[in-house]
Short mmCIF file of C-alpha atoms in Angstrom, two decimals:
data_model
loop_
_atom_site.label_atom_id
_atom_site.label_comp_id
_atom_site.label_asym_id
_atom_site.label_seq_id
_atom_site.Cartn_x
_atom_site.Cartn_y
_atom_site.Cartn_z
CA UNK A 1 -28.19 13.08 14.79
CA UNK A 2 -28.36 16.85 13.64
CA UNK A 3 -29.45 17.05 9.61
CA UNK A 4 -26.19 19.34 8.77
CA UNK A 5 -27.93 20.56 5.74
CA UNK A 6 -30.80 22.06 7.67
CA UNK A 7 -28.58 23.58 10.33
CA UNK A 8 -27.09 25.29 7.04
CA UNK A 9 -30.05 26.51 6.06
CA UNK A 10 -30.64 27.91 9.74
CA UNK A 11 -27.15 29.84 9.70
CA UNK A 12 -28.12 31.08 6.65
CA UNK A 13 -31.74 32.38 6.96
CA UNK A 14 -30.56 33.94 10.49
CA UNK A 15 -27.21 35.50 8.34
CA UNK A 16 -29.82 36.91 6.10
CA UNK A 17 -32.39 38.38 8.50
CA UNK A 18 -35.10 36.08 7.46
CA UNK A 19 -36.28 33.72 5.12
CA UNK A 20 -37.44 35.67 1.90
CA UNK A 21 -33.82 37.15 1.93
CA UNK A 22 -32.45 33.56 2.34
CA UNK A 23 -34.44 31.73 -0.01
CA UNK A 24 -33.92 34.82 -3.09
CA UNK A 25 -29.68 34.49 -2.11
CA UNK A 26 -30.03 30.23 -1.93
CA UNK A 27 -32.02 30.09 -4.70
CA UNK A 28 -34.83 27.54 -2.46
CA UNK A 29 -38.16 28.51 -2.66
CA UNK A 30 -39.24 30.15 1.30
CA UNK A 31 -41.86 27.09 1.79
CA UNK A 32 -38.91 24.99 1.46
CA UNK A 33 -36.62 26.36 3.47
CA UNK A 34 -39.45 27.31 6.53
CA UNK A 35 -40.02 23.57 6.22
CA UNK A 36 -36.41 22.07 7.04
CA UNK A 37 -35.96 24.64 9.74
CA UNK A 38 -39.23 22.90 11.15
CA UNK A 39 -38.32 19.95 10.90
CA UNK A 40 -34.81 21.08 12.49
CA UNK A 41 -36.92 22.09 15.73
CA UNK A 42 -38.80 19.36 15.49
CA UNK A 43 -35.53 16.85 15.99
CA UNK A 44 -34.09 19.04 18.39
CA UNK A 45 -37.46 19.61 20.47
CA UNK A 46 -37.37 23.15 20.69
CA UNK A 47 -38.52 26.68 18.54
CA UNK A 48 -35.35 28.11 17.34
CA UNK A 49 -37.06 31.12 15.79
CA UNK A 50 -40.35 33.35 15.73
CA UNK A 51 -42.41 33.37 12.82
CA UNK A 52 -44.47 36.94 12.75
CA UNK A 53 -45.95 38.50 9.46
CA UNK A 54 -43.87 41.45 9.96
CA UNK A 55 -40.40 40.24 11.29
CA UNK A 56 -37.89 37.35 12.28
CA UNK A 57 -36.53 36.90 15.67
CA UNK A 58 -34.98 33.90 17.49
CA UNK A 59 -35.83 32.51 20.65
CA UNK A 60 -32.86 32.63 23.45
CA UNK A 61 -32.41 28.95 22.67
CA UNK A 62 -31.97 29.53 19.30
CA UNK A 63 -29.80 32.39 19.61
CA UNK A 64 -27.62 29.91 21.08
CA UNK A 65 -27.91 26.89 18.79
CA UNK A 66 -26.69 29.58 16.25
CA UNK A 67 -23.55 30.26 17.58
CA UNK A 68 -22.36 26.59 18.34
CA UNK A 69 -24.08 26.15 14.53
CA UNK A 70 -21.48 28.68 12.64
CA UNK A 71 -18.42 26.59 14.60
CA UNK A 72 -20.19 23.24 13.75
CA UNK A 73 -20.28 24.49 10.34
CA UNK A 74 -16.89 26.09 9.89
CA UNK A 75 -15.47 23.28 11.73
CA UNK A 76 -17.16 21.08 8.38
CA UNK A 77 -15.93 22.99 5.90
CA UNK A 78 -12.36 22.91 7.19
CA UNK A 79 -12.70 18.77 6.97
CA UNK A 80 -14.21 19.21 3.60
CA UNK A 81 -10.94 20.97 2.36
CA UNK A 82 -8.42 18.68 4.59
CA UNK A 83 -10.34 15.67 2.52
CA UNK A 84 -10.07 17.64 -0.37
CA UNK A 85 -6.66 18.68 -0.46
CA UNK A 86 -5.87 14.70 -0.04
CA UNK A 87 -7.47 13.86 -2.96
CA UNK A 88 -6.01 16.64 -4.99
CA UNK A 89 -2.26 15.33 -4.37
CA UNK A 90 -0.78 12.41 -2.18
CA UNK A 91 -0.11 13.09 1.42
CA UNK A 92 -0.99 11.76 4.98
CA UNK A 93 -0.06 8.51 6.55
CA UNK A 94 -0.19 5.05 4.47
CA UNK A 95 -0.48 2.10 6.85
CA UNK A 96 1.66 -0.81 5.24
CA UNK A 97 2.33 -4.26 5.65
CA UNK A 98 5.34 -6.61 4.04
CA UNK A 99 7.71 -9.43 4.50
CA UNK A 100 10.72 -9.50 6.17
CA UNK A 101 12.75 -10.04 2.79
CA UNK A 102 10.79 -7.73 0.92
CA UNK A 103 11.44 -5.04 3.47
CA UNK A 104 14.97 -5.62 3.94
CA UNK A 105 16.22 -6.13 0.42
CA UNK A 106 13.69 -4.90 -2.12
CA UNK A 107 12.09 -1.86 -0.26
CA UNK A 108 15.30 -0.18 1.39
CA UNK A 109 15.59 2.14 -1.30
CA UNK A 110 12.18 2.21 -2.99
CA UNK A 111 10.41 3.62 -0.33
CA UNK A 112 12.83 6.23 0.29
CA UNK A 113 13.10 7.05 -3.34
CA UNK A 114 8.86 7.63 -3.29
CA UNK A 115 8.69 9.32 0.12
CA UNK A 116 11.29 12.33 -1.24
CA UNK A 117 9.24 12.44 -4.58
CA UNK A 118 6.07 12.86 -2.25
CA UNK A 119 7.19 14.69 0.83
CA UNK A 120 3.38 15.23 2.39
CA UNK A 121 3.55 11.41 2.44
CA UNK A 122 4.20 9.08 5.67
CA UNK A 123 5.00 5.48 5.86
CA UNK A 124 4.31 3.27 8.61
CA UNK A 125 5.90 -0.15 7.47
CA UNK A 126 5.42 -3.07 9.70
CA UNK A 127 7.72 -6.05 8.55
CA UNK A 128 6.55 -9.55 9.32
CA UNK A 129 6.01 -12.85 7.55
CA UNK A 130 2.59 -13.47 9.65
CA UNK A 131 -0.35 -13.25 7.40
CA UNK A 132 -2.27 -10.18 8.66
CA UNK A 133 -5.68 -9.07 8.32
CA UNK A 134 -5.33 -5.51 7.14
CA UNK A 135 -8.61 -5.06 6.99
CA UNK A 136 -8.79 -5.91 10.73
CA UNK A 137 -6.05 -4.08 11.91
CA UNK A 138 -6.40 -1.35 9.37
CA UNK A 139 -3.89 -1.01 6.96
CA UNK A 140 -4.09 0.32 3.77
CA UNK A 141 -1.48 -1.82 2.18
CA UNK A 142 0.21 -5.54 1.98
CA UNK A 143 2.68 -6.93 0.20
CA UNK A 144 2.40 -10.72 -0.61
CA UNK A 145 5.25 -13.13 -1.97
CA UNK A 146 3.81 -16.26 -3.36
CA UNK A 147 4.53 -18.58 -5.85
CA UNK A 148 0.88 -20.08 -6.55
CA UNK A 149 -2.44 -17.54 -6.81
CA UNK A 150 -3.58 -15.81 -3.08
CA UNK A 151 -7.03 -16.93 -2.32
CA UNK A 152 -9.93 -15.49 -3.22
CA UNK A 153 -11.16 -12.58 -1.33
CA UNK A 154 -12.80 -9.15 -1.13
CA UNK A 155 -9.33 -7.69 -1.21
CA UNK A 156 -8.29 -5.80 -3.78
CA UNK A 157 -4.98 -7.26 -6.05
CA UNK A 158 -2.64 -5.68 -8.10
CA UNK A 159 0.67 -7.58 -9.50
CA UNK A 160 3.72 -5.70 -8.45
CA UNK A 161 5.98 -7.77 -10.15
CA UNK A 162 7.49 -11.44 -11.14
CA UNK A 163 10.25 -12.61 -8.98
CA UNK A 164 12.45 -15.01 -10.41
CA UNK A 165 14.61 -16.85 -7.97
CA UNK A 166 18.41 -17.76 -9.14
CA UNK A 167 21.14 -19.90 -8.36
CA UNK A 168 23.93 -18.09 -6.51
CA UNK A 169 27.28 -19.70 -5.12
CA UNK A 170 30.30 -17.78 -3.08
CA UNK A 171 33.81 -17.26 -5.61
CA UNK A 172 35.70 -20.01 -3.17
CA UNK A 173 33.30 -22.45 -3.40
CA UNK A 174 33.11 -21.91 -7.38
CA UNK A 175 37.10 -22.12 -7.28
CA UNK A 176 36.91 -25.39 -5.21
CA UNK A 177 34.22 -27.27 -7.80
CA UNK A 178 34.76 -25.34 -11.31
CA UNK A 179 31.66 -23.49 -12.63
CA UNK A 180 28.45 -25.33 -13.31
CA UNK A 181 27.80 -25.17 -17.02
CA UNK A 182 24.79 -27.60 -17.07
CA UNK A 183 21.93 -28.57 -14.76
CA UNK A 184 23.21 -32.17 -14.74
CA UNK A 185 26.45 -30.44 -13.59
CA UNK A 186 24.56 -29.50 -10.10
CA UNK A 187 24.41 -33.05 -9.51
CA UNK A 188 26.16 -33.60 -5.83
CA UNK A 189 26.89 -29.95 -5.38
CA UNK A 190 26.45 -28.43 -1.83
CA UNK A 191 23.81 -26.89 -1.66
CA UNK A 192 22.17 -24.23 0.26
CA UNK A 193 18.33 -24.46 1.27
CA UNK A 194 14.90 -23.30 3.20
CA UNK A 195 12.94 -25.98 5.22
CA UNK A 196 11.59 -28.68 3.25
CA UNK A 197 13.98 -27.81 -0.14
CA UNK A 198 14.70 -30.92 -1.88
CA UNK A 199 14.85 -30.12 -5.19
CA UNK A 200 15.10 -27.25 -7.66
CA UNK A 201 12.93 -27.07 -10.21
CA UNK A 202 14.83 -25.56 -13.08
CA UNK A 203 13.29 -23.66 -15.47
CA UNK A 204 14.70 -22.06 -18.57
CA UNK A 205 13.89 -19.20 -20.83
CA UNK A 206 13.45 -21.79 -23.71
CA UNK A 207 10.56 -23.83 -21.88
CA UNK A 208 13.01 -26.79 -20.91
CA UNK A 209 12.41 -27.68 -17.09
CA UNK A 210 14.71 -30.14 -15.03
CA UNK A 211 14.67 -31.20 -11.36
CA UNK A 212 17.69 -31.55 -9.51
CA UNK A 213 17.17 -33.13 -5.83
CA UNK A 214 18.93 -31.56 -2.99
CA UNK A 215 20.08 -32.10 0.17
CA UNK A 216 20.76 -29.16 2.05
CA UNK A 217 23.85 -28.69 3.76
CA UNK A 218 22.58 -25.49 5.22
CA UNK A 219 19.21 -24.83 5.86
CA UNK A 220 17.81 -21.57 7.31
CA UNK A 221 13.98 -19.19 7.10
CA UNK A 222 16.32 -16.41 7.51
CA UNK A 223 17.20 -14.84 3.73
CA UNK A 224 20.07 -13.20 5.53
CA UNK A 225 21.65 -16.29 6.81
CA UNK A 226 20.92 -18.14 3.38
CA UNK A 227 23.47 -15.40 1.26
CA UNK A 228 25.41 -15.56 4.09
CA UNK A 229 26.16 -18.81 3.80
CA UNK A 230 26.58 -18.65 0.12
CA UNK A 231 28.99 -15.84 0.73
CA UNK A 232 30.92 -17.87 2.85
CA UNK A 233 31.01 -20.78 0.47
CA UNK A 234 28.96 -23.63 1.88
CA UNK A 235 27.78 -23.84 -1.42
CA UNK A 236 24.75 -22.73 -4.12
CA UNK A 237 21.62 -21.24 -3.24
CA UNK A 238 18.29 -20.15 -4.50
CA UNK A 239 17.35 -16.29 -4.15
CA UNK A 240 15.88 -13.49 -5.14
CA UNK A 241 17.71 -11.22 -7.23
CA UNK A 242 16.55 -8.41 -5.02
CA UNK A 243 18.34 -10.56 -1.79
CA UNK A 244 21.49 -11.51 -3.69
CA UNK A 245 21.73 -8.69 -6.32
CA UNK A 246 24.32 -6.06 -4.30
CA UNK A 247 26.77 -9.76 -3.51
CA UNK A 248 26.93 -9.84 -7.78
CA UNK A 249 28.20 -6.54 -8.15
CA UNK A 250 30.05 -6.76 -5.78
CA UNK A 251 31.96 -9.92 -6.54
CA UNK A 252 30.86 -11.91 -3.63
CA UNK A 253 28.50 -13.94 -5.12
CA UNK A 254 28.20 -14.94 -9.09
CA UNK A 255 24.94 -16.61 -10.66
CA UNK A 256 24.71 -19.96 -11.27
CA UNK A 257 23.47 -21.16 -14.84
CA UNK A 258 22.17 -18.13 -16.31
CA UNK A 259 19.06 -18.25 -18.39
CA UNK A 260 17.61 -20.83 -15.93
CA UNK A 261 15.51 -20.07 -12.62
CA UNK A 262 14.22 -22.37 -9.75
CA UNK A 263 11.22 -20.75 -8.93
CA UNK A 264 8.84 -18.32 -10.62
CA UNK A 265 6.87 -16.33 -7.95
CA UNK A 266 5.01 -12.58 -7.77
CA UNK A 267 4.58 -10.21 -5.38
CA UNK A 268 1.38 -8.96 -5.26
CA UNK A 269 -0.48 -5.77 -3.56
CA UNK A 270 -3.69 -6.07 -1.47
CA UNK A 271 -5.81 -2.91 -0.93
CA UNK A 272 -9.35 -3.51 1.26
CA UNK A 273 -11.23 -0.93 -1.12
CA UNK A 274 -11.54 -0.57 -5.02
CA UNK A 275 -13.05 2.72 -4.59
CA UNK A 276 -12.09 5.75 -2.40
CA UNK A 277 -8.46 4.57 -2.49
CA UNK A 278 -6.71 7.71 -0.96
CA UNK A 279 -4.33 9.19 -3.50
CA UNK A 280 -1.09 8.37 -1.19
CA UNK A 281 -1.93 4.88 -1.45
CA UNK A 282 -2.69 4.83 -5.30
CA UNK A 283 0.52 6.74 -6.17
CA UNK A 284 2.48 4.41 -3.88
CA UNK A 285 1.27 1.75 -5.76
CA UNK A 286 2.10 3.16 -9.07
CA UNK A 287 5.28 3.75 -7.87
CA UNK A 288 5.55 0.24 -6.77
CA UNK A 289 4.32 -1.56 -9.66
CA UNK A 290 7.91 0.58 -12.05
CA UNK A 291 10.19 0.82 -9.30
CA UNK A 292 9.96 -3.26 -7.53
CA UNK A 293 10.38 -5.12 -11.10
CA UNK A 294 13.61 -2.95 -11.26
CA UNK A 295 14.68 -4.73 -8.16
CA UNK A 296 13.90 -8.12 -9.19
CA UNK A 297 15.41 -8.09 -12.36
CA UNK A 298 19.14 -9.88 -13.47
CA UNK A 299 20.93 -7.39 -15.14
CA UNK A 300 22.84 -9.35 -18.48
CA UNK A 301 26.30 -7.73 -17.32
CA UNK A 302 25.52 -9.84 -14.37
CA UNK A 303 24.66 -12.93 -15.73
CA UNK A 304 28.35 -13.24 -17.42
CA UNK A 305 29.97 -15.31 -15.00
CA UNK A 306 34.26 -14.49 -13.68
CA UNK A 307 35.79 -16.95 -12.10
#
């Protein structure tokens, strides 16, 4: 592999006529330069110039190796300042992996929102609730939900946010039972579930925690088919804000005893490097880490419940 530095110092003694005039305009003494242009022949195998008392000249060969030099050079200097340009503001593609509920409720307008603040920026989302190796399959991003810490690893991990999960139930089946007022109040409710639900674990913003069992009337993987359900009034389930949020406003939905949540989880970014992290993928991060809480939070108009 070609030294680029000494085939620098080749364009340039050759640019200059020889190597006094090189080494007075490079400021390198001419013993230093004469001996990385040797040792350039030496790892290519061949005299790329003449050394007289009187004069420099190149061989035909090197005559050659200079032209294909001044592209191989040009051609560095114009990846320099594409690598450059990068760093100086965020742009180019950012390879990112989330989950499906993430993606389809919390990210539908944040990553929008940061790709028209940063318009040299692309996004390549792939949604999935598979565990990926991004270091693997080279991505520059994940997004993990969990409730309990992510293993340790050499990845990289930033909180995004905390993601309290709420009680929601559908206006008719709030009409049909009267709103819930305590926990004890859930107490044979219908309830709404994912696979192996059987209880909620209340918490409230005082410290007091309560479990109410469940049985599921409904049970689903699918956060779609969850609010749907709830919409439809099969009875109260445990979201997201960021999944149920637009059914509040809206009227569809209303949230069930308000200061208390069922389940106190994060979501968490993992980068494969500390250092060289490309400035797309910093500010998306940044971005992430105002915009996602935003998302997650209960608004208090919302958490006045209208029957």
């Amino acid at each position: 592999m070609l030294d680029l530095k000494e085939v620098y110092y080749f364009v340039q003694v050759v640019n200059r006529g020889g190597f006094a005039a090189a080494s007075r305009s490079l400021q390198i003494p001419k013993s230093t330069l004469s001996y990385r242009i040797q040792q350039l022949e030496s790892s290519l195998g061949v005299r790329l110039v003449n050394r007289t008392s009187r004069r420099f000249s190149m061989t035909d060969v090197g005559r050659e190796f200079y032209q294909h030099a001044r592209i191989l050079l040009k051609d560095a200097e114009d990846i320099e300042d594409i690598v450059r340009q990068r760093l100086a503001e965020p742009s180019g593609i950012v390879r990112m992996t989330t989950p499906l509920d993430v993606s389809q409720f919390a990210l539908r307008e944040i990553l929008p929102a940061f790709m028209l603040q940063h318009p040299k920026v692309e996004i390549h989302q792939q949604s999935t609730d598979v565990l990926i190796d991004i270091v693997e399959e080279g991505f520059d991003l994940a997004l993990r939900g969990h409730s309990s810490p992510l293993p340790d690893s050499s990845l990289v991990q930033r909180t995004i946010a905390r993601v309290p999960w709420f009680l929601y139930a559908g206006t008719r089946y709030l009409d049909s039972i009267g709103f819930p007022e305590t926990p004890e109040d859930l107490i044979g409710c219908n309830s709404i579930g994912v696979p192996r639900d059987n209880a909620w674990q209340l918490q409230h913003s005082d410290g007091r925690r309560i479990d109410v069992g469940i049985q599921p009337r409904f049970v689903s993987n699918d956060m779609v088919a969850l609010k749907q359900a709830a919409c439809a009034g099969l009875g109260i389930v445990s979201l997201p804000h960021y999944v149920g949020g637009l059914e509040v406003q809206s009227g569809e939905l209303k949230q069930v005893l308000p200061g208390w949540i069922t389940r106190d989880s994060s979501v968490t970014a993992l980068m494969p490097f500390r250092h060289g992290l490309l400035p797309a993928v910093r500010a998306l991060v940044d971005f992430l880490a105002v915009e996602f809480p935003k998302a997650a939070a209960v608004q208090h108009r919302e958490n006045v419940p209208t029957i």
